[in-house]
């Protein structure tokens, strides 16, 4: 869609099979096989089949490796995507704010109908079989102030965390240059304070 070019399923399988067999033969199998990077992996029309292939190849070549998917959670309404994410070891889903306007400023979702409530509804269907990932930042981007570290933001986000009940929450801040040089990295001490509030809900929350 939208002129995107996806690597064919067979191409992905061939490259992955070669890489895993080579790494296994060299005695350096990967700890984790991660789908992430530029773009959204779950947009691939053959995402479920690619995950099936990956799990089979992992079992054959590197049975100790975990399979992780980092997703922006916008495709959870597709049953094939949901089935695939339930099969991987680490189903990592992103939610950067409880407020639609803040998500639009931070993540610029392409769907004009994007709504946090819809994303949360789909996340709840995993019944805890997911990891929630949130990036905290503040500053100005495209002339718009953005700050998801305020008490209003954090309290609303914590209510959603409690509603979703993921098995783990991961919090982090900017770790590299961004398109908006006016965005600030949140100090680790602040992230740790947010993480402590998550852990008070009985949910593990490492700070990256």
Tab-separated table of N, CA and C in Angstrom, residues 83-199:
chain	number	residue	atom	x	y	z
A	83	UNK	N	-2.687	-13.423	15.505
A	83	UNK	CA	-2.263	-14.826	15.677
A	83	UNK	C	-0.748	-14.938	15.692
A	84	UNK	N	-0.101	-14.229	14.763
A	84	UNK	CA	1.363	-14.295	14.675
A	84	UNK	C	2.014	-13.739	15.940
A	85	UNK	N	1.511	-12.616	16.436
A	85	UNK	CA	2.109	-12.005	17.623
A	85	UNK	C	1.932	-12.878	18.858
A	86	UNK	N	0.868	-13.651	18.896
A	86	UNK	CA	0.665	-14.565	20.024
A	86	UNK	C	1.658	-15.724	20.005
A	87	UNK	N	2.286	-15.966	18.858
A	87	UNK	CA	3.203	-17.099	18.729
A	87	UNK	C	4.652	-16.728	19.021
A	88	UNK	N	5.000	-15.450	18.901
A	88	UNK	CA	6.402	-15.071	19.117
A	88	UNK	C	6.701	-14.996	20.616
A	89	UNK	N	7.993	-15.013	20.945
A	89	UNK	CA	8.400	-14.978	22.354
A	89	UNK	C	8.161	-13.615	22.985
A	90	UNK	N	8.472	-12.567	22.231
A	90	UNK	CA	8.346	-11.205	22.759
A	90	UNK	C	7.510	-10.359	21.808
A	91	UNK	N	6.266	-10.163	22.174
A	91	UNK	CA	5.315	-9.355	21.414
A	91	UNK	C	5.335	-7.961	22.034
A	92	UNK	N	6.121	-7.057	21.429
A	92	UNK	CA	6.393	-5.744	22.026
A	92	UNK	C	5.582	-4.685	21.282
A	93	UNK	N	4.629	-4.093	21.979
A	93	UNK	CA	3.684	-3.164	21.369
A	93	UNK	C	3.862	-1.768	21.957
A	94	UNK	N	3.858	-0.768	21.071
A	94	UNK	CA	4.184	0.604	21.457
A	94	UNK	C	2.916	1.404	21.760
A	95	UNK	N	2.983	2.177	22.831
A	95	UNK	CA	1.929	3.151	23.138
A	95	UNK	C	2.586	4.287	23.913
A	96	UNK	N	2.687	5.457	23.270
A	96	UNK	CA	3.478	6.544	23.848
A	96	UNK	C	2.668	7.555	24.652
A	97	UNK	N	1.353	7.430	24.656
A	97	UNK	CA	0.534	8.345	25.452
A	97	UNK	C	-0.885	7.807	25.540
A	98	UNK	N	-1.605	8.274	26.546
A	98	UNK	CA	-3.029	7.955	26.663
A	98	UNK	C	-3.882	8.912	25.839
A	99	UNK	N	-3.259	9.954	25.290
A	99	UNK	CA	-4.011	10.993	24.581
A	99	UNK	C	-3.719	10.961	23.080
A	100	UNK	N	-4.781	10.974	22.290
A	100	UNK	CA	-4.627	10.934	20.830
A	100	UNK	C	-3.731	12.063	20.332
A	101	UNK	N	-3.938	13.279	20.839
A	101	UNK	CA	-3.180	14.432	20.339
A	101	UNK	C	-1.687	14.264	20.592
A	102	UNK	N	-1.329	13.709	21.737
A	102	UNK	CA	0.092	13.510	22.050
A	102	UNK	C	0.696	12.438	21.153
A	103	UNK	N	-0.036	11.351	20.932
A	103	UNK	CA	0.461	10.306	20.032
A	103	UNK	C	0.675	10.884	18.639
A	104	UNK	N	-0.231	11.734	18.190
A	104	UNK	CA	-0.075	12.325	16.850
A	104	UNK	C	1.195	13.162	16.776
A	105	UNK	N	1.515	13.882	17.830
A	105	UNK	CA	2.727	14.707	17.821
A	105	UNK	C	3.994	13.863	17.881
A	106	UNK	N	3.955	12.785	18.676
A	106	UNK	CA	5.164	11.973	18.851
A	106	UNK	C	5.372	11.019	17.683
A	107	UNK	N	4.314	10.315	17.289
A	107	UNK	CA	4.455	9.193	16.356
A	107	UNK	C	3.926	9.470	14.953
A	108	UNK	N	3.131	10.531	14.803
A	108	UNK	CA	2.579	10.873	13.490
A	108	UNK	C	1.939	9.667	12.796
A	109	UNK	N	0.953	9.014	13.425
A	109	UNK	CA	0.319	7.852	12.782
A	109	UNK	C	-0.311	8.242	11.454
A	110	UNK	N	-0.192	7.347	10.470
A	110	UNK	CA	-0.659	7.654	9.118
A	110	UNK	C	-2.176	7.563	8.980
A	111	UNK	N	-2.807	6.796	9.850
A	111	UNK	CA	-4.258	6.626	9.781
A	111	UNK	C	-4.946	7.828	10.433
A	112	UNK	N	-5.727	8.607	9.659
A	112	UNK	CA	-6.391	9.776	10.257
A	112	UNK	C	-7.411	9.398	11.330
A	113	UNK	N	-7.846	8.132	11.328
A	113	UNK	CA	-8.824	7.674	12.320
A	113	UNK	C	-8.156	7.064	13.554
A	114	UNK	N	-6.827	7.179	13.656
A	114	UNK	CA	-6.115	6.597	14.805
A	114	UNK	C	-6.742	7.069	16.114
A	115	UNK	N	-6.983	6.121	17.020
A	115	UNK	CA	-7.517	6.462	18.343
A	115	UNK	C	-6.889	5.541	19.382
A	116	UNK	N	-6.368	6.122	20.443
A	116	UNK	CA	-5.748	5.330	21.506
A	116	UNK	C	-6.727	4.295	22.044
A	117	UNK	N	-7.990	4.672	22.192
A	117	UNK	CA	-8.976	3.741	22.745
A	117	UNK	C	-9.067	2.476	21.896
A	118	UNK	N	-8.988	2.612	20.569
A	118	UNK	CA	-9.032	1.432	19.691
A	118	UNK	C	-7.801	0.551	19.905
A	119	UNK	N	-6.640	1.178	20.032
A	119	UNK	CA	-5.401	0.427	20.249
A	119	UNK	C	-5.469	-0.329	21.575
A	120	UNK	N	-5.939	0.341	22.607
A	120	UNK	CA	-6.034	-0.291	23.930
A	120	UNK	C	-7.002	-1.471	23.891
A	121	UNK	N	-8.110	-1.300	23.198
A	121	UNK	CA	-9.073	-2.409	23.092
A	121	UNK	C	-8.417	-3.645	22.486
A	122	UNK	N	-7.634	-3.450	21.435
A	122	UNK	CA	-6.963	-4.582	20.787
A	122	UNK	C	-5.863	-5.157	21.684
A	123	UNK	N	-5.148	-4.297	22.393
A	123	UNK	CA	-4.105	-4.792	23.305
A	123	UNK	C	-4.706	-5.665	24.402
A	124	UNK	N	-5.858	-5.292	24.897
A	124	UNK	CA	-6.489	-6.059	25.978
A	124	UNK	C	-6.836	-7.476	25.534
A	125	UNK	N	-7.045	-7.670	24.247
A	125	UNK	CA	-7.375	-9.004	23.740
A	125	UNK	C	-6.210	-9.986	23.895
A	126	UNK	N	-4.997	-9.473	24.098
A	126	UNK	CA	-3.848	-10.364	24.307
A	126	UNK	C	-3.826	-10.941	25.719
A	127	UNK	N	-4.655	-10.409	26.603
A	127	UNK	CA	-4.783	-10.929	27.972
A	127	UNK	C	-3.418	-11.073	28.656
A	128	UNK	N	-2.607	-10.016	28.498
A	128	UNK	CA	-1.308	-9.987	29.165
A	128	UNK	C	-0.165	-10.595	28.381
A	129	UNK	N	-0.444	-11.217	27.247
A	129	UNK	CA	0.620	-11.879	26.477
A	129	UNK	C	1.289	-10.872	25.539
A	130	UNK	N	1.832	-9.828	26.131
A	130	UNK	CA	2.481	-8.761	25.373
A	130	UNK	C	3.356	-7.948	26.326
A	131	UNK	N	4.276	-7.194	25.722
A	131	UNK	CA	5.117	-6.237	26.442
A	131	UNK	C	4.754	-4.855	25.916
A	132	UNK	N	4.472	-3.932	26.808
A	132	UNK	CA	4.147	-2.565	26.410
A	132	UNK	C	5.422	-1.732	26.420
A	133	UNK	N	5.652	-0.985	25.343
A	133	UNK	CA	6.852	-0.150	25.233
A	133	UNK	C	6.427	1.308	25.080
A	134	UNK	N	7.020	2.182	25.888
A	134	UNK	CA	6.673	3.604	25.838
A	134	UNK	C	7.935	4.452	25.846
A	135	UNK	N	7.975	5.431	24.925
A	135	UNK	CA	9.079	6.391	24.862
A	135	UNK	C	8.621	7.707	25.489
A	136	UNK	N	9.365	8.169	26.474
A	136	UNK	CA	9.057	9.445	27.111
A	136	UNK	C	10.009	10.518	26.587
A	137	UNK	N	9.448	11.695	26.293
A	137	UNK	CA	10.247	12.801	25.779
A	137	UNK	C	9.503	14.103	26.028
A	138	UNK	N	10.205	15.197	25.770
A	138	UNK	CA	9.553	16.507	25.840
A	138	UNK	C	10.329	17.489	24.978
A	139	UNK	N	9.673	18.588	24.658
A	139	UNK	CA	10.298	19.596	23.819
A	139	UNK	C	9.309	20.145	22.814
A	140	UNK	N	9.825	20.507	21.653
A	140	UNK	CA	8.991	21.066	20.588
A	140	UNK	C	9.304	20.318	19.307
A	141	UNK	N	8.272	19.931	18.579
A	141	UNK	CA	8.468	19.276	17.285
A	141	UNK	C	7.489	19.868	16.287
A	142	UNK	N	8.015	20.311	15.149
A	142	UNK	CA	7.194	20.949	14.115
A	142	UNK	C	6.376	22.106	14.694
A	143	UNK	N	6.995	22.844	15.613
A	143	UNK	CA	6.327	24.004	16.192
A	143	UNK	C	5.313	23.688	17.269
A	144	UNK	N	5.127	22.407	17.566
A	144	UNK	CA	4.135	21.985	18.560
A	144	UNK	C	4.838	21.527	19.831
A	145	UNK	N	4.419	22.029	21.000
A	145	UNK	CA	4.993	21.507	22.243
A	145	UNK	C	4.543	20.073	22.479
A	146	UNK	N	5.445	19.255	22.970
A	146	UNK	CA	5.095	17.867	23.298
A	146	UNK	C	5.808	17.487	24.590
A	147	UNK	N	5.068	16.842	25.492
A	147	UNK	CA	5.644	16.420	26.770
A	147	UNK	C	4.732	15.347	27.362
A	148	UNK	N	5.171	14.089	27.279
A	148	UNK	CA	4.349	13.018	27.855
A	148	UNK	C	4.858	12.596	29.234
A	149	UNK	N	5.619	13.522	29.888
A	149	UNK	CA	6.121	13.238	31.237
A	149	UNK	C	5.371	14.022	32.308
A	150	UNK	N	4.374	14.833	31.932
A	150	UNK	CA	3.619	15.596	32.926
A	150	UNK	C	2.805	14.641	33.798
A	151	UNK	N	2.373	15.125	34.944
A	151	UNK	CA	1.568	14.277	35.831
A	151	UNK	C	0.270	13.857	35.151
A	152	UNK	N	-0.343	14.764	34.406
A	152	UNK	CA	-1.573	14.414	33.687
A	152	UNK	C	-1.321	13.273	32.705
A	153	UNK	N	-0.225	13.383	31.959
A	153	UNK	CA	0.113	12.351	30.978
A	153	UNK	C	0.431	11.020	31.659
A	154	UNK	N	1.306	11.055	32.647
A	154	UNK	CA	1.750	9.808	33.275
A	154	UNK	C	0.591	9.124	33.998
A	155	UNK	N	-0.239	9.886	34.685
A	155	UNK	CA	-1.371	9.290	35.407
A	155	UNK	C	-2.349	8.623	34.446
A	156	UNK	N	-2.644	9.294	33.333
A	156	UNK	CA	-3.568	8.715	32.348
A	156	UNK	C	-2.962	7.466	31.711
A	157	UNK	N	-1.664	7.522	31.429
A	157	UNK	CA	-0.968	6.360	30.850
A	157	UNK	C	-0.968	5.193	31.828
A	158	UNK	N	-0.736	5.465	33.102
A	158	UNK	CA	-0.743	4.397	34.109
A	158	UNK	C	-2.112	3.726	34.206
A	159	UNK	N	-3.172	4.502	34.042
A	159	UNK	CA	-4.512	3.899	34.058
A	159	UNK	C	-4.674	2.916	32.904
A	160	UNK	N	-4.108	3.265	31.746
A	160	UNK	CA	-4.176	2.340	30.608
A	160	UNK	C	-3.301	1.114	30.846
A	161	UNK	N	-2.133	1.313	31.440
A	161	UNK	CA	-1.268	0.172	31.772
A	161	UNK	C	-2.027	-0.804	32.666
A	162	UNK	N	-2.722	-0.273	33.648
A	162	UNK	CA	-3.475	-1.122	34.572
A	162	UNK	C	-4.608	-1.843	33.846
A	163	UNK	N	-5.193	-1.170	32.872
A	163	UNK	CA	-6.287	-1.763	32.097
A	163	UNK	C	-5.776	-2.861	31.164
A	164	UNK	N	-4.644	-2.605	30.517
A	164	UNK	CA	-4.080	-3.562	29.552
A	164	UNK	C	-3.455	-4.763	30.260
A	165	UNK	N	-2.818	-4.532	31.398
A	165	UNK	CA	-2.144	-5.578	32.181
A	165	UNK	C	-1.144	-6.390	31.348
A	166	UNK	N	-0.163	-5.732	30.724
A	166	UNK	CA	0.863	-6.484	29.994
A	166	UNK	C	1.736	-7.264	30.969
A	167	UNK	N	2.478	-8.250	30.448
A	167	UNK	CA	3.360	-9.011	31.348
A	167	UNK	C	4.575	-8.194	31.755
A	168	UNK	N	4.875	-7.156	30.952
A	168	UNK	CA	6.009	-6.291	31.268
A	168	UNK	C	5.803	-4.962	30.557
A	169	UNK	N	6.361	-3.898	31.125
A	169	UNK	CA	6.387	-2.586	30.479
A	169	UNK	C	7.846	-2.179	30.327
A	170	UNK	N	8.196	-1.618	29.176
A	170	UNK	CA	9.548	-1.111	28.946
A	170	UNK	C	9.452	0.392	28.706
A	171	UNK	N	10.185	1.193	29.485
A	171	UNK	CA	10.194	2.638	29.268
A	171	UNK	C	11.597	3.073	28.856
A	172	UNK	N	11.643	4.069	27.988
A	172	UNK	CA	12.934	4.566	27.505
A	172	UNK	C	12.742	5.996	27.032
A	173	UNK	N	13.825	6.651	26.645
A	173	UNK	CA	13.748	7.981	26.063
A	173	UNK	C	14.569	7.993	24.786
A	174	UNK	N	14.731	9.147	24.214
A	174	UNK	CA	15.493	9.271	22.970
A	174	UNK	C	16.909	8.757	23.185
A	175	UNK	N	17.407	7.980	22.220
A	175	UNK	CA	18.775	7.478	22.375
A	175	UNK	C	19.651	7.851	21.191
A	176	UNK	N	19.118	8.661	20.294
A	176	UNK	CA	19.926	9.085	19.143
A	176	UNK	C	19.346	10.392	18.618
A	177	UNK	N	20.029	10.973	17.650
A	177	UNK	CA	19.549	12.222	17.065
A	177	UNK	C	18.162	12.013	16.469
A	178	UNK	N	17.319	13.001	16.622
A	178	UNK	CA	15.962	12.910	16.099
A	178	UNK	C	15.778	13.944	14.995
A	179	UNK	N	14.709	13.798	14.202
A	179	UNK	CA	14.426	14.817	13.188
A	179	UNK	C	14.124	16.178	13.818
A	180	UNK	N	13.780	16.194	15.106
A	180	UNK	CA	13.472	17.438	15.814
A	180	UNK	C	14.540	17.692	16.875
A	181	UNK	N	15.535	18.522	16.581
A	181	UNK	CA	16.616	18.751	17.548
A	181	UNK	C	16.133	19.423	18.828
A	182	UNK	N	14.902	19.945	18.825
A	182	UNK	CA	14.364	20.610	20.015
A	182	UNK	C	13.694	19.627	20.974
A	183	UNK	N	13.705	18.336	20.659
A	183	UNK	CA	13.186	17.331	21.588
A	183	UNK	C	14.279	16.945	22.578
A	184	UNK	N	13.895	16.764	23.828
A	184	UNK	CA	14.860	16.467	24.884
A	184	UNK	C	14.751	15.020	25.344
A	185	UNK	N	15.891	14.470	25.687
A	185	UNK	CA	15.926	13.167	26.338
A	185	UNK	C	15.531	13.341	27.804
A	186	UNK	N	14.689	12.449	28.297
A	186	UNK	CA	14.256	12.501	29.697
A	186	UNK	C	15.324	11.841	30.567
A	187	UNK	N	15.740	12.491	31.664
A	187	UNK	CA	16.780	11.902	32.525
A	187	UNK	C	16.370	10.530	33.060
A	188	UNK	N	17.364	9.686	33.236
A	188	UNK	CA	17.108	8.321	33.694
A	188	UNK	C	16.380	8.297	35.041
A	189	UNK	N	16.683	9.260	35.908
A	189	UNK	CA	16.035	9.285	37.222
A	189	UNK	C	14.519	9.449	37.075
A	190	UNK	N	14.097	10.271	36.117
A	190	UNK	CA	12.659	10.450	35.891
A	190	UNK	C	12.031	9.170	35.343
A	191	UNK	N	12.737	8.517	34.435
A	191	UNK	CA	12.225	7.250	33.898
A	191	UNK	C	12.100	6.216	35.008
A	192	UNK	N	13.078	6.199	35.902
A	192	UNK	CA	13.036	5.232	37.008
A	192	UNK	C	11.864	5.519	37.939
A	193	UNK	N	11.533	6.796	38.120
A	193	UNK	CA	10.388	7.152	38.963
A	193	UNK	C	9.080	6.689	38.320
A	194	UNK	N	8.984	6.829	36.997
A	194	UNK	CA	7.800	6.339	36.285
A	194	UNK	C	7.731	4.821	36.384
A	195	UNK	N	8.877	4.170	36.194
A	195	UNK	CA	8.921	2.703	36.261
A	195	UNK	C	8.483	2.205	37.634
A	196	UNK	N	8.856	2.923	38.682
A	196	UNK	CA	8.476	2.508	40.039
A	196	UNK	C	6.960	2.526	40.204
A	197	UNK	N	6.300	3.469	39.534
A	197	UNK	CA	4.836	3.543	39.619
A	197	UNK	C	4.194	2.377	38.867
A	198	UNK	N	4.831	1.944	37.798
A	198	UNK	CA	4.335	0.756	37.087
A	198	UNK	C	4.512	-0.480	37.963
A	199	UNK	N	5.682	-0.604	38.566
A	199	UNK	CA	5.958	-1.787	39.389
A	199	UNK	C	5.055	-1.836	40.620
